[in-house]
Structure formats: C-alpha cells, structure tokens
C-alpha cells in the first residue's frame, strides 16, 4: 500500500530534510520529474531485516501517479540504515563494495547518500520468492551467477573474514545479552566452538572467493524476459571459502521472510542431497571447464560442514539484532532456531572432516 505524508516522505528517516535535499538534486539531474515532493508515492518493501527499504514512484512531467498515464514515472529505491548495523559491518567499506559492484556492472547504481541512508537505482526485475529457489531451472541460473560472483576480482586483501567476524560478533552478543540469554545460547562455550570449526574446516587447498554471505531469495532478482540474475545487497559480502557461501544459500531455503511468521525456519525444507548436488554441479560446470564427480563430492561435503559456521553466524546476528534493531521481526526466536540446528547437526557433520 502506498504511503503519502506531507510532514516526512519516510517517517522512520532520521534526517528527512537531508533526504529531500538528495531527492531534489537527483530530480534536477533528471530534469523530467515533478518538483513537488509531496506528489511522490512511497511504498514499503517487505522482507528486509537489516535495513528498511522503500520504493519511490516519482511522477514525470508527462504523466502522473494515479492518473491516466499511471506508468509515466521514474522509480528509485530508498534504503534507511537499520539501528545498530555498524556492529555488523563497516558502512564505508560496504559503500565502496556497492560502488565497485556497480562499476563491474553488477546490481543497482548508487544515486545519492544522506546521513542515515541512500538512494539506489530501481532494477526492473522481479525479486525472487522462497518457492522460486526450488525451481530447478531458476536454481541453475542462481548457481551460475554465484560462481561468477565468487570469481570477481575485488580490490583489497583477499583474506578470509568469517572467523574474525564470528569472534567479533560473539563479543558483541556477550556484551548485550542478559544472564538468561547467556545461559540459553551457551555463549560462554561458543568461543571454543568457533575455534573448533576453524581448525576442522580450514584447508590449505580450499577455494576462496568474493562471497555474498547473505544469499537469501530476497537478495536475488530475475529478468523474466532474459532470465538474467542480479544479486543485490552486499552489506555482509567479503572474501570467504566458497563452500561457506553455498552453505548459506542452502540454509536460506528453510526461510520464508514474507510469511505471517517470517522468523520461523522450516528445516524440513532444507534441500536434500540430490538438489544440493545439482546446484553444485551446475555451479562448477558454469565456467565451461570439465568437472569431476570428486570435485562435486568435495564441495558438497564442504558446504554441508560449513552450515555449522553459518548457524553460529546468523544465531549471533539474531541475538545482537534483538537488542539493537527496531524492525518488526522476532530476532531472538530466529537465533534460537539457528543455534538449535547447530547443536543438532554438529555431531553428524564434523564426521565429514
């Protein structure tokens, strides 16, 4: 449902005048949109859990929203940064990544920045749904795009960030958690678990790539005419083992963030071995090089083991977010489910290494 307000374009924006200034500058550069910002439509987009995201429909001088020429308008995306996100990543580094991805021809363009958010190009493609991930053809497109993503030559050091990030987030979670949460989530024991996983999962010959680290369905778009896939939202992106990023994607198949209970994960939906093998086979073959079953088996097993690190990653994220983020989402229950899976799956999966 579209929202219009004369006092503020977006009520949650902490700097509405700053936002209006950036919009005015953008509108002037286009030269074909109405100057009256009160005529803009602001549409909240659901499914975001770190930031608040809005679509702005901006009437052009040749038409108008709600009129006979309803399609004659420009669209822009507004991202309002969530509370406490600086605990998860460096915003300046994220902006650099965003701009670099845009330079490489990936994702939307950066159109403007204001104190607590930014404007992005609106991509004319459809955001995937949870069900889309299970369509074999679509999954194949995603696998090939992810392989391409992992091979991007991004600037800066190509060091694995995963273990350092887990330890940093654990420290933050312990600072924020109540005594009850400390006991429930076994936070005092987690440093030992992180050390164990790093020791058991790290291998000299593992492939490192530029990983998205949050490849849920809402961060994937498809052009329904060309089937071209666009991966968006790079806030958690970094260099990591590619097996970890694939593991994250598989874990996200248990989620539906647009349901009535978006925090609830259904692990009966976790992909079976045949589905995971198909994805990995397509992923490896997409470069055009011959792929052996041994390579597929190796990545299949590695990805499955890295789901353990992924459960801790998003479990800690849930604990921290529950204390700092005001978005309507049951972060604590989400964390509870991720840690439950960790302790359930650990005895089975560490045997793979």
XYZ file of C-alpha atoms in Angstrom:
353
model
C 0.000 0.000 0.000
C 1.402 3.401 -0.930
C 2.085 5.906 1.813
C 1.931 9.675 1.391
C 2.780 12.140 4.111
C 3.276 15.912 3.983
C 5.474 16.051 7.084
C 8.013 13.445 6.041
C 8.444 11.281 2.974
C 9.541 8.373 5.148
C 8.589 8.624 8.840
C 11.469 6.396 10.003
C 14.076 8.596 8.331
C 16.065 10.448 10.991
C 17.092 13.178 8.559
C 14.048 13.971 6.362
C 15.415 17.331 5.183
C 18.675 15.659 4.188
C 16.721 13.047 2.226
C 14.637 15.737 0.497
C 17.803 17.604 -0.456
C 19.273 14.493 -2.093
C 15.987 13.787 -3.885
C 15.801 17.363 -5.152
C 19.340 17.135 -6.505
C 18.555 13.830 -8.217
C 15.324 15.200 -9.692
C 17.148 18.222 -11.071
C 19.710 15.976 -12.757
C 16.909 14.018 -14.441
C 15.013 17.134 -15.490
C 11.817 15.267 -16.370
C 10.134 14.755 -12.979
C 7.779 16.918 -10.980
C 9.421 19.222 -8.420
C 6.703 18.832 -5.787
C 7.994 16.031 -3.500
C 4.553 15.723 -1.910
C 3.421 14.003 -5.108
C 5.844 11.126 -4.626
C 4.457 7.730 -3.673
C 6.420 5.828 -1.043
C 5.872 2.071 -0.953
C 7.433 -0.011 1.873
C 9.104 -3.182 0.613
C 8.811 -6.170 2.941
C 11.403 -8.804 3.752
C 14.359 -6.624 4.778
C 15.734 -7.407 8.249
C 18.825 -5.204 8.492
C 17.510 -2.006 6.876
C 14.165 -0.500 5.908
C 13.671 -0.371 2.140
C 11.169 1.744 0.197
C 10.245 2.167 -3.450
C 9.567 5.733 -4.546
C 7.350 6.284 -7.581
C 8.203 9.720 -8.950
C 5.744 11.276 -11.462
C 7.276 12.671 -14.619
C 6.234 15.927 -16.263
C 4.432 13.918 -18.960
C 2.237 11.908 -16.664
C 1.483 11.226 -13.049
C 0.941 8.563 -10.470
C -2.732 7.771 -10.169
C -3.638 9.455 -13.459
C -4.475 8.075 -16.847
C -0.776 7.652 -17.610
C -0.017 5.842 -14.368
C 3.074 4.176 -15.823
C 4.753 7.503 -16.668
C 7.032 7.879 -13.681
C 10.535 7.089 -12.536
C 11.303 4.706 -9.700
C 14.026 4.883 -7.113
C 14.897 2.744 -4.088
C 15.458 4.335 -0.678
C 17.413 2.368 1.918
C 17.178 3.548 5.547
C 20.018 2.026 7.537
C 18.859 -0.126 10.438
C 19.730 0.682 14.036
C 22.963 -0.841 15.257
C 24.116 -2.158 11.878
C 27.572 -0.680 12.490
C 28.058 -3.622 14.853
C 27.880 -5.992 11.881
C 29.927 -4.265 9.189
C 31.706 -1.050 8.288
C 29.294 1.138 6.320
C 32.076 2.935 4.437
C 33.506 -0.405 3.306
C 30.024 -1.523 2.269
C 29.559 1.631 0.172
C 32.912 1.005 -1.520
C 31.819 -2.544 -2.312
C 28.483 -1.261 -3.632
C 30.216 1.251 -5.919
C 32.754 -1.321 -7.093
C 29.989 -3.818 -7.904
C 28.185 -1.118 -9.866
C 31.406 -0.377 -11.747
C 31.649 -4.089 -12.648
C 28.091 -3.960 -13.995
C 26.532 -5.781 -11.045
C 23.479 -4.610 -9.170
C 21.992 -1.124 -8.945
C 23.768 2.211 -9.229
C 24.273 4.492 -6.251
C 22.190 7.632 -6.891
C 22.763 9.577 -3.694
C 23.582 9.411 0.013
C 22.141 11.073 3.101
C 23.042 10.757 6.767
C 21.091 7.601 7.601
C 20.561 6.026 4.196
C 20.998 6.169 0.446
C 19.193 6.218 -2.894
C 19.699 3.352 -5.315
C 18.720 2.693 -8.890
C 15.480 0.721 -9.104
C 16.125 -2.501 -11.009
C 13.331 -3.510 -13.352
C 13.352 -7.175 -12.466
C 11.375 -9.407 -10.121
C 12.645 -10.243 -6.655
C 12.538 -13.986 -6.133
C 10.190 -15.700 -3.711
C 11.018 -18.565 -1.372
C 9.377 -21.000 -3.807
C 11.498 -19.761 -6.724
C 14.637 -21.177 -5.126
C 13.247 -24.699 -5.552
C 12.606 -24.423 -9.298
C 15.400 -26.394 -10.945
C 15.878 -24.009 -13.870
C 15.922 -20.908 -11.657
C 18.267 -22.602 -9.196
C 20.612 -23.331 -12.090
C 20.635 -19.661 -13.095
C 21.461 -18.722 -9.488
C 24.270 -21.299 -9.295
C 25.918 -19.964 -12.445
C 25.595 -16.352 -11.262
C 27.016 -17.198 -7.853
C 30.057 -18.798 -9.497
C 30.554 -15.605 -11.488
C 30.168 -13.551 -8.300
C 32.778 -15.621 -6.462
C 35.319 -15.020 -9.209
C 35.074 -11.212 -9.085
C 38.439 -9.543 -8.641
C 37.523 -7.110 -5.897
C 40.059 -4.620 -4.506
C 41.699 -5.034 -1.131
C 43.127 -8.020 0.758
C 41.629 -11.391 -0.059
C 41.723 -12.746 3.478
C 39.012 -14.949 4.984
C 36.792 -12.771 7.193
C 34.472 -15.451 8.593
C 36.295 -16.449 11.779
C 37.297 -12.919 12.781
C 33.718 -11.763 12.241
C 32.298 -14.604 14.331
C 34.610 -13.736 17.230
C 33.751 -10.030 16.970
C 30.027 -10.763 16.933
C 30.369 -13.158 19.869
C 31.985 -10.390 21.898
C 29.152 -8.005 20.979
C 26.494 -10.615 21.785
C 28.020 -11.258 25.217
C 28.083 -7.510 25.922
C 24.375 -7.202 25.086
C 22.921 -10.495 26.313
C 21.057 -10.900 29.569
C 22.197 -13.621 32.028
C 19.278 -15.751 30.833
C 20.385 -15.391 27.208
C 23.982 -16.146 28.154
C 22.846 -19.488 29.566
C 20.249 -20.316 26.909
C 22.569 -19.681 23.965
C 25.663 -21.131 25.709
C 27.586 -18.003 24.810
C 30.500 -18.799 27.126
C 31.060 -22.041 25.203
C 30.886 -20.528 21.723
C 34.468 -19.309 21.501
C 35.585 -22.907 21.820
C 33.067 -23.949 19.146
C 34.334 -21.268 16.742
C 37.934 -22.362 17.362
C 36.966 -25.979 16.731
C 35.202 -25.184 13.468
C 38.079 -23.069 12.213
C 40.520 -25.858 12.985
C 38.400 -28.613 11.441
C 37.101 -26.774 8.356
C 40.151 -24.791 7.255
C 42.144 -26.471 4.478
C 45.130 -25.200 2.540
C 43.567 -26.091 -0.811
C 40.079 -24.690 -0.187
C 38.874 -22.183 -2.763
C 38.461 -18.624 -1.529
C 36.227 -16.206 -3.408
C 34.337 -12.955 -3.005
C 31.248 -14.203 -1.166
C 27.860 -12.579 -0.742
C 27.290 -14.233 2.667
C 23.542 -13.474 2.666
C 22.160 -15.118 -0.470
C 18.544 -15.428 0.582
C 15.787 -15.204 -2.032
C 15.114 -11.517 -1.325
C 18.623 -10.636 -2.457
C 18.191 -12.249 -5.862
C 16.335 -10.700 -8.809
C 15.445 -12.155 -12.191
C 14.659 -10.505 -15.502
C 11.708 -12.595 -16.660
C 12.382 -11.845 -20.336
C 16.065 -12.805 -20.392
C 16.309 -14.924 -17.205
C 19.290 -12.781 -16.210
C 20.007 -12.993 -12.480
C 21.056 -9.976 -10.415
C 22.464 -10.434 -6.919
C 21.868 -7.389 -4.701
C 22.647 -6.125 -1.169
C 26.336 -6.612 -0.418
C 26.407 -5.486 3.211
C 27.807 -8.759 4.534
C 29.986 -9.504 1.487
C 33.634 -10.426 1.977
C 36.214 -12.953 0.917
C 35.446 -16.362 2.382
C 35.557 -20.037 1.456
C 33.093 -20.503 -1.396
C 31.741 -23.577 0.419
C 30.544 -21.271 3.205
C 28.579 -19.065 0.800
C 26.929 -22.085 -0.809
C 26.098 -23.424 2.657
C 24.429 -20.112 3.496
C 22.291 -20.307 0.361
C 21.164 -23.830 1.228
C 20.284 -22.801 4.797
C 18.175 -19.927 3.478
C 15.885 -22.405 1.746
C 14.345 -23.081 5.166
C 13.144 -19.472 5.394
C 10.158 -17.521 4.124
C 10.503 -13.917 5.221
C 7.178 -12.939 3.658
C 5.029 -15.342 5.660
C 2.880 -14.412 8.659
C 5.731 -15.722 10.847
C 8.847 -14.533 8.965
C 11.204 -15.542 11.781
C 10.158 -19.204 11.681
C 12.514 -21.582 9.868
C 11.277 -24.898 8.472
C 14.230 -27.255 8.206
C 12.106 -29.915 6.563
C 12.549 -27.628 3.512
C 16.345 -27.834 3.649
C 17.437 -29.211 0.244
C 18.171 -32.908 0.026
C 21.405 -34.304 -1.347
C 20.110 -34.599 -4.911
C 19.078 -30.938 -5.003
C 22.329 -29.770 -3.415
C 24.370 -31.909 -5.802
C 22.527 -30.489 -8.825
C 23.215 -26.935 -7.655
C 26.917 -27.602 -7.060
C 27.331 -29.462 -10.346
C 25.801 -26.525 -12.225
C 27.902 -24.088 -10.205
C 31.181 -25.833 -11.086
C 30.274 -26.533 -14.720
C 29.200 -22.940 -15.423
C 32.807 -21.863 -16.096
C 32.957 -24.243 -19.064
C 35.687 -26.392 -17.525
C 35.345 -30.146 -17.123
C 34.198 -31.124 -13.641
C 34.795 -34.470 -11.960
C 32.480 -36.213 -9.522
C 35.294 -35.989 -6.989
C 35.186 -32.185 -7.180
C 31.411 -32.177 -6.801
C 31.577 -34.552 -3.819
C 34.266 -32.453 -2.147
C 32.328 -29.179 -2.447
C 29.091 -30.925 -1.466
C 30.645 -32.202 1.771
C 32.482 -28.950 2.495
C 29.314 -26.882 2.060
C 27.395 -29.195 4.358
C 30.044 -28.836 7.076
C 30.107 -25.053 6.710
C 26.404 -24.900 7.573
C 27.604 -25.179 11.184
C 29.530 -21.915 10.912
C 26.516 -20.392 9.176
C 24.205 -21.306 12.055
C 26.537 -19.588 14.546
C 26.891 -16.572 12.225
C 23.169 -15.883 11.962
C 22.489 -17.027 15.510
C 24.816 -14.320 16.850
C 23.311 -11.847 14.370
C 19.871 -12.627 15.796
C 20.960 -12.095 19.401
C 22.598 -8.741 18.615
C 19.753 -7.573 16.371
C 17.214 -8.384 19.050
C 18.857 -5.744 21.224
C 19.592 -3.018 18.672
C 17.202 -3.282 15.712
C 13.635 -1.954 15.844
C 12.408 -3.715 12.691
C 9.378 -5.894 13.434
C 10.997 -9.339 13.457
C 11.480 -11.863 16.268
C 15.277 -11.907 16.139
C 15.661 -13.829 19.394
C 13.461 -16.710 18.257
C 15.317 -16.743 14.952
C 18.613 -17.048 16.854
C 17.133 -19.819 18.985
C 16.341 -21.886 15.890
C 19.782 -21.368 14.352
C 21.587 -22.499 17.498
C 19.255 -25.458 17.879
C 20.298 -26.590 14.400
C 23.951 -26.085 15.243
C 23.901 -28.353 18.271
C 21.679 -30.877 16.489
C 23.831 -31.134 13.363
C 27.314 -30.758 14.834
C 27.875 -34.438 15.802
C 26.812 -35.550 12.311
C 28.628 -33.002 10.187
C 32.025 -32.825 11.860
C 32.430 -36.508 10.986
C 32.712 -35.358 7.345
C 36.093 -33.835 8.247
